[in-house]
mmCIF file of C-alpha atoms in Angstrom:
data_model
loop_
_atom_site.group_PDB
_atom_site.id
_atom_site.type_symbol
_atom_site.label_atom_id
_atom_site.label_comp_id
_atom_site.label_asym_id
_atom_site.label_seq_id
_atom_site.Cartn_x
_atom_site.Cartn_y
_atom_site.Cartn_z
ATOM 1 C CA UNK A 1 0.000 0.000 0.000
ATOM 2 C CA UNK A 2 1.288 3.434 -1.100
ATOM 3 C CA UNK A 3 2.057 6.191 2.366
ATOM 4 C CA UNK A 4 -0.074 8.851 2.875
ATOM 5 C CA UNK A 5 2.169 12.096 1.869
ATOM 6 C CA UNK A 6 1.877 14.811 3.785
ATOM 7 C CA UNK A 7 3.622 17.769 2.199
ATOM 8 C CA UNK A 8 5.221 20.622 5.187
ATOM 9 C CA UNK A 9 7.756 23.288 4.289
ATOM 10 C CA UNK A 10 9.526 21.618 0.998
ATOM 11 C CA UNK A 11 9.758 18.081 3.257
ATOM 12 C CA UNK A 12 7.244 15.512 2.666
ATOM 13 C CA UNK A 13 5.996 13.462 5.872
ATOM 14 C CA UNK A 14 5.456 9.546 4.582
ATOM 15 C CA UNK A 15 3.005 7.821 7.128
ATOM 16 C CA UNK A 16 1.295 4.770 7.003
ATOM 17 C CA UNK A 17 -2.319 4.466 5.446
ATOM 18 C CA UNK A 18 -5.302 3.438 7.156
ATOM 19 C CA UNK A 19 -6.524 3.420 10.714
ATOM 20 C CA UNK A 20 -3.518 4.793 12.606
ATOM 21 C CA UNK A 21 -2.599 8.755 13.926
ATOM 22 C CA UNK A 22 -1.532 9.544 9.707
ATOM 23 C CA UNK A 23 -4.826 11.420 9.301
ATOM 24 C CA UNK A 24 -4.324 13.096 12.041
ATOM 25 C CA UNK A 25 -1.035 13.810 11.769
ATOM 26 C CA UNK A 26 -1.998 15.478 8.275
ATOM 27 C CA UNK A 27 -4.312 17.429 9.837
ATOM 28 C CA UNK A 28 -2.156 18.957 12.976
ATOM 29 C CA UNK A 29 0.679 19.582 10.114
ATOM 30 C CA UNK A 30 -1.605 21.586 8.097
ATOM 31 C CA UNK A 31 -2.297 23.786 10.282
ATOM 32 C CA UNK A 32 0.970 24.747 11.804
ATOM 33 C CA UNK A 33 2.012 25.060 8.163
ATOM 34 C CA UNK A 34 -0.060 28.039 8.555
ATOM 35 C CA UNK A 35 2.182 29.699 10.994
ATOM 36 C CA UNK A 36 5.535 31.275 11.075
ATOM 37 C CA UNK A 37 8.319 30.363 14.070
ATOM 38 C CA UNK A 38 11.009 32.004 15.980
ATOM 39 C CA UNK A 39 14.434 30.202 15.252
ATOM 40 C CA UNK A 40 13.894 28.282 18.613
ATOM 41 C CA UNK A 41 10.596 26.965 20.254
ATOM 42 C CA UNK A 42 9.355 29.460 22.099
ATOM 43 C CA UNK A 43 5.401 30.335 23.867
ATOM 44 C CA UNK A 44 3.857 30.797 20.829
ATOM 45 C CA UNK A 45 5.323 27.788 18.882
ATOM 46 C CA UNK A 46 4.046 25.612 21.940
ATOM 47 C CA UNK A 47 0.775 27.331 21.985
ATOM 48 C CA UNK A 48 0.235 26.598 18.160
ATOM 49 C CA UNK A 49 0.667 23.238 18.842
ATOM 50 C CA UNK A 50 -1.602 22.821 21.979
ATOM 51 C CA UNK A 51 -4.376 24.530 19.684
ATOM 52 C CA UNK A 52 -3.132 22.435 16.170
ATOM 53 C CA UNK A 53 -3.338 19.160 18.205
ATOM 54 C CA UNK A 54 -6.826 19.864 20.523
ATOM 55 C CA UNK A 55 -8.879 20.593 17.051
ATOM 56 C CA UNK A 56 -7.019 17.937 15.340
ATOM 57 C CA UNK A 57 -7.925 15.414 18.013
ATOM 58 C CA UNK A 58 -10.982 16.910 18.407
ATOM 59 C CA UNK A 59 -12.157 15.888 14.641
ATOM 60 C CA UNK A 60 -10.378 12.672 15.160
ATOM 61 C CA UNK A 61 -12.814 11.554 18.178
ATOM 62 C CA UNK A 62 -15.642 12.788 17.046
ATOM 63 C CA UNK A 63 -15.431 11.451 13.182
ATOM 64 C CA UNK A 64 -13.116 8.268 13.463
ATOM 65 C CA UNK A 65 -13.631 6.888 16.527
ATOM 66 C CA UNK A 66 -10.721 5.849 19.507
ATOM 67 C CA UNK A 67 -11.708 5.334 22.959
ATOM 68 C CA UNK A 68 -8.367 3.719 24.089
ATOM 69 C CA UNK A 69 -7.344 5.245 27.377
ATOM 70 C CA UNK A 70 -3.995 6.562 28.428
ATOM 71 C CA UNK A 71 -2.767 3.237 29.983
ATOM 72 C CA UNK A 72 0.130 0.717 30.534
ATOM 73 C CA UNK A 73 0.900 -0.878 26.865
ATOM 74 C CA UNK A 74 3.312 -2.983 25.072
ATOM 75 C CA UNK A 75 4.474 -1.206 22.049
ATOM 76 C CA UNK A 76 7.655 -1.300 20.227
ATOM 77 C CA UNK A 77 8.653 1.067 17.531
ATOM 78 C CA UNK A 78 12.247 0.727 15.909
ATOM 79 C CA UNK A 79 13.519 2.987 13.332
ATOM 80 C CA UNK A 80 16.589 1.799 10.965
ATOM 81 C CA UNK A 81 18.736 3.653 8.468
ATOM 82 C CA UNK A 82 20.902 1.328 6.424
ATOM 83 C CA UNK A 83 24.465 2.367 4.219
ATOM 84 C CA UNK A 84 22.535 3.563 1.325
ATOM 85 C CA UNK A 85 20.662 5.635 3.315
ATOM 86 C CA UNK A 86 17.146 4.006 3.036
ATOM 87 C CA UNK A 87 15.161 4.338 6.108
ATOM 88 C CA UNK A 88 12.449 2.417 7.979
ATOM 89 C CA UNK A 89 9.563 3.103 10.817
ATOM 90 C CA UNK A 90 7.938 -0.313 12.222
ATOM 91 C CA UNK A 91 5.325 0.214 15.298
ATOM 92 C CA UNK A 92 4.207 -2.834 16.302
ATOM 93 C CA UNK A 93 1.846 -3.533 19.761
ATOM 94 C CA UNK A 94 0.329 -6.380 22.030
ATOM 95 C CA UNK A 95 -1.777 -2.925 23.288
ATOM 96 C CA UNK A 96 -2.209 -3.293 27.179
ATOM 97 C CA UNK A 97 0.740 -5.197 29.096
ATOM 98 C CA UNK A 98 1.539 -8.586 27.828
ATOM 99 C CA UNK A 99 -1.211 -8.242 25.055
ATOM 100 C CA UNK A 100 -4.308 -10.703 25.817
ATOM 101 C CA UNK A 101 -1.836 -13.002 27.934
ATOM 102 C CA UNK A 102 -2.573 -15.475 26.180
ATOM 103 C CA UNK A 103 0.056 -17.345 24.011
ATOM 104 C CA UNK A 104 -0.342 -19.478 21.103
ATOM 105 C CA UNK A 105 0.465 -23.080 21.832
ATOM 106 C CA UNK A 106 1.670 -23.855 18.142
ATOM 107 C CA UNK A 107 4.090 -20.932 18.120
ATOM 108 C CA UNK A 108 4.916 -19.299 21.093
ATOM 109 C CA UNK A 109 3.655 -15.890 19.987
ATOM 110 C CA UNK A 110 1.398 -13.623 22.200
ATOM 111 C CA UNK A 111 -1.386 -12.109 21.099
ATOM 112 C CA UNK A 112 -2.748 -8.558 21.354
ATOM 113 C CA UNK A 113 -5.864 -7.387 22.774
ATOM 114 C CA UNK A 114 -6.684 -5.006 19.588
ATOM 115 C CA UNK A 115 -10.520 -5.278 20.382
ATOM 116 C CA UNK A 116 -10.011 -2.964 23.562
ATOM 117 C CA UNK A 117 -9.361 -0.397 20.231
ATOM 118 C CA UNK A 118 -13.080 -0.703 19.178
ATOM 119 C CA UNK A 119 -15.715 1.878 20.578
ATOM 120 C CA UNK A 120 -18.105 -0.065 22.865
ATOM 121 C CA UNK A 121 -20.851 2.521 22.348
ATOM 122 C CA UNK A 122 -22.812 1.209 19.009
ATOM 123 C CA UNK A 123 -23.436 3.211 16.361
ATOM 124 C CA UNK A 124 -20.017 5.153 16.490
ATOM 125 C CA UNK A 125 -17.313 5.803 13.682
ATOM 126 C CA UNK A 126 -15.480 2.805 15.578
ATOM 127 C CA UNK A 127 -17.953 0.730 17.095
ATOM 128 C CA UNK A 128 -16.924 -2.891 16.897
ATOM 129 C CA UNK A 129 -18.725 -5.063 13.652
ATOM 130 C CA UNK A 130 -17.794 -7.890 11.480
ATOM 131 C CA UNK A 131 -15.189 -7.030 9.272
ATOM 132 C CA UNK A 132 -14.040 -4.183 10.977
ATOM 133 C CA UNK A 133 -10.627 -2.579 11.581
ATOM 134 C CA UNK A 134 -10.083 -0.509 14.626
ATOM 135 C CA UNK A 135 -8.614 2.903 15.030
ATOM 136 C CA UNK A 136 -4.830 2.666 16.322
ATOM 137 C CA UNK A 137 -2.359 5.166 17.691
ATOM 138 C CA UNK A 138 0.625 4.207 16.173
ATOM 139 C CA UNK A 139 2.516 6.970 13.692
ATOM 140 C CA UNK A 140 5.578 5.134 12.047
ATOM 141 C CA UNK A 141 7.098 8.148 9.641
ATOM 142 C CA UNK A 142 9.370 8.701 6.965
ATOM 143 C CA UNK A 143 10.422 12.325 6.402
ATOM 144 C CA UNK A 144 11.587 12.922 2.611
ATOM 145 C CA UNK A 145 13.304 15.613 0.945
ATOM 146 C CA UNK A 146 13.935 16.302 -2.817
ATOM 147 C CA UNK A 147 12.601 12.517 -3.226
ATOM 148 C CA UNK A 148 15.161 11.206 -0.943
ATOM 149 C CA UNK A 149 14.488 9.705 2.913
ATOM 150 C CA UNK A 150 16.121 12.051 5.473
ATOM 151 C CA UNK A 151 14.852 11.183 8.738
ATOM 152 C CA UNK A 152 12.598 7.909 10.298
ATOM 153 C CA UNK A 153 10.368 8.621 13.601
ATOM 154 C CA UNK A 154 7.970 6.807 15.710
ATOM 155 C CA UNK A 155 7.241 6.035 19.235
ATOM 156 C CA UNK A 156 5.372 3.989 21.693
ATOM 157 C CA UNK A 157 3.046 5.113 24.365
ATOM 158 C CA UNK A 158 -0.726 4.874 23.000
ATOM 159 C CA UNK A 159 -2.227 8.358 22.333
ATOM 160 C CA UNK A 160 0.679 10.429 23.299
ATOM 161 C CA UNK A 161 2.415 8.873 19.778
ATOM 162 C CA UNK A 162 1.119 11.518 17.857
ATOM 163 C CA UNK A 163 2.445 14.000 19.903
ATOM 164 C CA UNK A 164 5.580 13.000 20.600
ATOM 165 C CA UNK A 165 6.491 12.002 16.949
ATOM 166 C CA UNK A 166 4.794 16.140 16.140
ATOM 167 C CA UNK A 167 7.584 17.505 18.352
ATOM 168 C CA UNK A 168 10.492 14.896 17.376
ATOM 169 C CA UNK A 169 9.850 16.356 13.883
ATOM 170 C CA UNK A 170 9.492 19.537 14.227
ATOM 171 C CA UNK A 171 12.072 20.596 16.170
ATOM 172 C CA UNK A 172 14.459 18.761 13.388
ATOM 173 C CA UNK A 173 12.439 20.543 10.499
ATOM 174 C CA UNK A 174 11.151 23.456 12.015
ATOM 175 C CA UNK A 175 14.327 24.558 14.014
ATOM 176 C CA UNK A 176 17.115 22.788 12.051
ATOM 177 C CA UNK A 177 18.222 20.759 15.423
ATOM 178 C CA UNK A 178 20.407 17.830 15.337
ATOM 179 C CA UNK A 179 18.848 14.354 16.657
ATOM 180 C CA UNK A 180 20.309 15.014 20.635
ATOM 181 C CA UNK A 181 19.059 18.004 20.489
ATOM 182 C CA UNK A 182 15.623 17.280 19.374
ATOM 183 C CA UNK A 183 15.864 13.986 21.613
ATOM 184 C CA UNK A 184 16.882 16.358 24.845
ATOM 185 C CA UNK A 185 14.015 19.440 24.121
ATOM 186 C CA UNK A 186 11.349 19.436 26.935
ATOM 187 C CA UNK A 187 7.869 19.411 24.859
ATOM 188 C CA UNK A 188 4.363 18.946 26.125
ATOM 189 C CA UNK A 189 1.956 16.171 25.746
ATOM 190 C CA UNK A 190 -1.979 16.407 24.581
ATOM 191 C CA UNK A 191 -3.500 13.236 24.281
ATOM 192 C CA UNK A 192 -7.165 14.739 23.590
ATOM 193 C CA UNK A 193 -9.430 17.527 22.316
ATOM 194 C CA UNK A 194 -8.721 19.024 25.995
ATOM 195 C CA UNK A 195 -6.051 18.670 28.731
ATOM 196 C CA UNK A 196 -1.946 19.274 28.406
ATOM 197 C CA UNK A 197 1.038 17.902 30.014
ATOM 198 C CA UNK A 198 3.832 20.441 30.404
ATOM 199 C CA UNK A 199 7.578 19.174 30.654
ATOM 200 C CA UNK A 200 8.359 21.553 33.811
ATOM 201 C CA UNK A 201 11.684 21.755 32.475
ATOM 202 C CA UNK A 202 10.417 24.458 30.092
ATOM 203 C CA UNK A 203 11.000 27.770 30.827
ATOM 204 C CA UNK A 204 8.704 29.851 32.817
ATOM 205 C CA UNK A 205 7.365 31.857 29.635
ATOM 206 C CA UNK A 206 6.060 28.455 28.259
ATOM 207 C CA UNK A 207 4.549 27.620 31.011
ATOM 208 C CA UNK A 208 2.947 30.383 32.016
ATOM 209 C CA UNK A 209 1.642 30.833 28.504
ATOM 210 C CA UNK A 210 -0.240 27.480 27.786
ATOM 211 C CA UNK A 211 -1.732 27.781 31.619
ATOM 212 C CA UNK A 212 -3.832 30.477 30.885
ATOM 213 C CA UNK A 213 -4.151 28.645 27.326
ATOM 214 C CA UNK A 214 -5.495 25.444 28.973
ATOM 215 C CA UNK A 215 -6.604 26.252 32.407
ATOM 216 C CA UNK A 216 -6.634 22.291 33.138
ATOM 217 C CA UNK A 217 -2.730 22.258 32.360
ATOM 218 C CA UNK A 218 -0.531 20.221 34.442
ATOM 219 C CA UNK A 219 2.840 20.546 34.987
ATOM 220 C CA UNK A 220 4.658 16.990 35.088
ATOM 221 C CA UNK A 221 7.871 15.617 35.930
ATOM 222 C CA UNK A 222 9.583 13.443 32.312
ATOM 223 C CA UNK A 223 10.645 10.404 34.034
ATOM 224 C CA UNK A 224 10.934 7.118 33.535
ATOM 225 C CA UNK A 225 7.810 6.581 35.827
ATOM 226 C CA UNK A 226 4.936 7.131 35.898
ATOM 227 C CA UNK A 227 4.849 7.534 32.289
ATOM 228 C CA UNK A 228 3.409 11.408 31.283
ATOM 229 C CA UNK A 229 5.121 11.291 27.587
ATOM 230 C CA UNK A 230 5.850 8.551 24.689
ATOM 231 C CA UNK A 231 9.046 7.034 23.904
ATOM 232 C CA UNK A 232 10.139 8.428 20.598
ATOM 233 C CA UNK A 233 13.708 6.873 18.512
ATOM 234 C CA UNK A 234 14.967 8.998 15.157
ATOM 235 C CA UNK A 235 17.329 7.784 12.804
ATOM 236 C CA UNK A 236 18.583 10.476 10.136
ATOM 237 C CA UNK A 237 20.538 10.594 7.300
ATOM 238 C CA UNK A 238 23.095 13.354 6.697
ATOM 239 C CA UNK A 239 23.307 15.612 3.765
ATOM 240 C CA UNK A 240 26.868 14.581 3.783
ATOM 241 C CA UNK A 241 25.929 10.783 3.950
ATOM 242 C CA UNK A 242 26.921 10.019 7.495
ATOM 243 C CA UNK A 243 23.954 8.346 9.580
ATOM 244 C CA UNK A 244 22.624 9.269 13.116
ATOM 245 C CA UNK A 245 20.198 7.917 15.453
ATOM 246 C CA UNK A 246 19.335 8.473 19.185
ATOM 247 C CA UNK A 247 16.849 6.521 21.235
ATOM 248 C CA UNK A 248 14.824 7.861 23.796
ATOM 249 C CA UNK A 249 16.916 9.679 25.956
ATOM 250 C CA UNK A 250 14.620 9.015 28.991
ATOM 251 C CA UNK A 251 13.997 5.358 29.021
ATOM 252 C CA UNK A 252 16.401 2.797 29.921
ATOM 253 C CA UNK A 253 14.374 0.209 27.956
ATOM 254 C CA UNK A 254 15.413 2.215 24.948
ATOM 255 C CA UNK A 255 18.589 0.531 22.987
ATOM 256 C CA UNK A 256 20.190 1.919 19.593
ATOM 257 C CA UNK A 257 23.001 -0.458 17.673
ATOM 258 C CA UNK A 258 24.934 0.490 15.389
ATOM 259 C CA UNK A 259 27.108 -0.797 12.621
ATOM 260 C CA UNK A 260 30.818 -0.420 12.922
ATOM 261 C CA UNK A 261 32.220 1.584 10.118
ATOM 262 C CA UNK A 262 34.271 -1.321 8.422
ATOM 263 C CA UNK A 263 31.540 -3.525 8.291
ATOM 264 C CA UNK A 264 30.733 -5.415 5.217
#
């Protein structure tokens, strides 16, 4: 199946088609397209996206379903540049810890508990039915340039995905930063058409700013527990052909391998 590409400022976001965040991913990128930013992110780049992500998820709830709540999950993403510079974005997910717990006999394998995706409520955009797909989080990316793969993003951590793998982007797009310093920005989380999580390592402008944006605000700690923002991983590849990565700086389940120059 071909990506969904989502063109932003000469780059072009490749996402994955169907029933995960890509539509609304689209949307939130089309409308900060709309707006200019200062050279670093600053109040009013973090209020755009508080406001960008709210109506986005907004339309997303109301018109395609997704009831899944904020909870403990098992979901892997890896991202993987190879030494002609293709790139690749996997998310896979059992959903809540240890999937279904149950394990196939035949094979070993433990399966997911995807139905928990469905809307229980009848009659909704993504009500469960025969032959139905649910409505997933997950927001593997490919960011292109010129026709050519630059940079591959994704994350785990249910609804705050979308806007982890937002930030992760924009900050390398947007603000020109390199992959540790994208990795090590403070952003915010919004998981819904209301409520934010604010990194308090963000400076007091920020913070004051999207409190009197979102009254309902809360300022959080970015630790390793309890969990308040996704676990993103970026891989990139230089104009001048050297490959980065960095996994997420604030997880020690988080791993990143590389191949030693003389391989091969």
């Amino acid at each position: 199946m071909p990506t969904l590409d989502i063109p932003y400022r000469g780059f072009t976001f490749q996402a994955a088609r169907g029933l995960s965040a890509a539509p609304t991913l689209a949307d939130v990128l089309d409308r900060l397209s709309r707006k200019s930013f200062a050279k670093r992110p600053d109040a009013n780049y973090f209020e755009a996206v508080v406001e960008a992500l709210q109506q986005a998820y907004g339309a997303r709830l109301e018109g395609l379903g997704d009831t899944e709540p904020a909870a403990e999950s098992c979901t892997t993403h890896v991202t993987a540049v190879d030494r002609e510079g293709g790139i690749a974005a996997l998310t896979t997910t059992l959903l809540s810890s240890f999937g279904s717990r149950y394990v196939l006999p035949s094979t070993g394998i433990l399966m997911n508990n995807g139905v928990m995706w469905f809307d229980p409520k009848p009659g909704q955009p993504n009500s469960l039915g025969p032959n139905k797909r649910a409505l997933t989080n997950m927001c593997p990316v490919v960011v292109a340039r010129d026709g050519r793969p630059r940079l591959g993003i994704g994350a785990s951590g249910g609804r705050r995905i979308l806007g982890a793998v937002l930030q992760l982007a924009s900050f390398v797009v947007d603000f020109g930063m390199s992959l540790e310093e994208a990795a090590h920005q403070p952003r915010i989380d919004v998981s819904g058409a209301e409520g934010v999580a604010i990194d308090r390592r963000l400076p007091d402008a920020v913070i004051d700013r999207l409190r009197d944006v979102c009254r309902s605000a809360q300022i959080v700690e970015h630790t390793v527990w309890p969990q308040q923002f996704a676990c993103p991983n970026l891989v990139q590849r230089g104009d001048d052909g050297i490959n980065h990565g960095i996994s997420d700086v604030m997880s020690p389940w988080s791993a990143a391998v590389a191949e030693p120059e003389n391989a091969g």
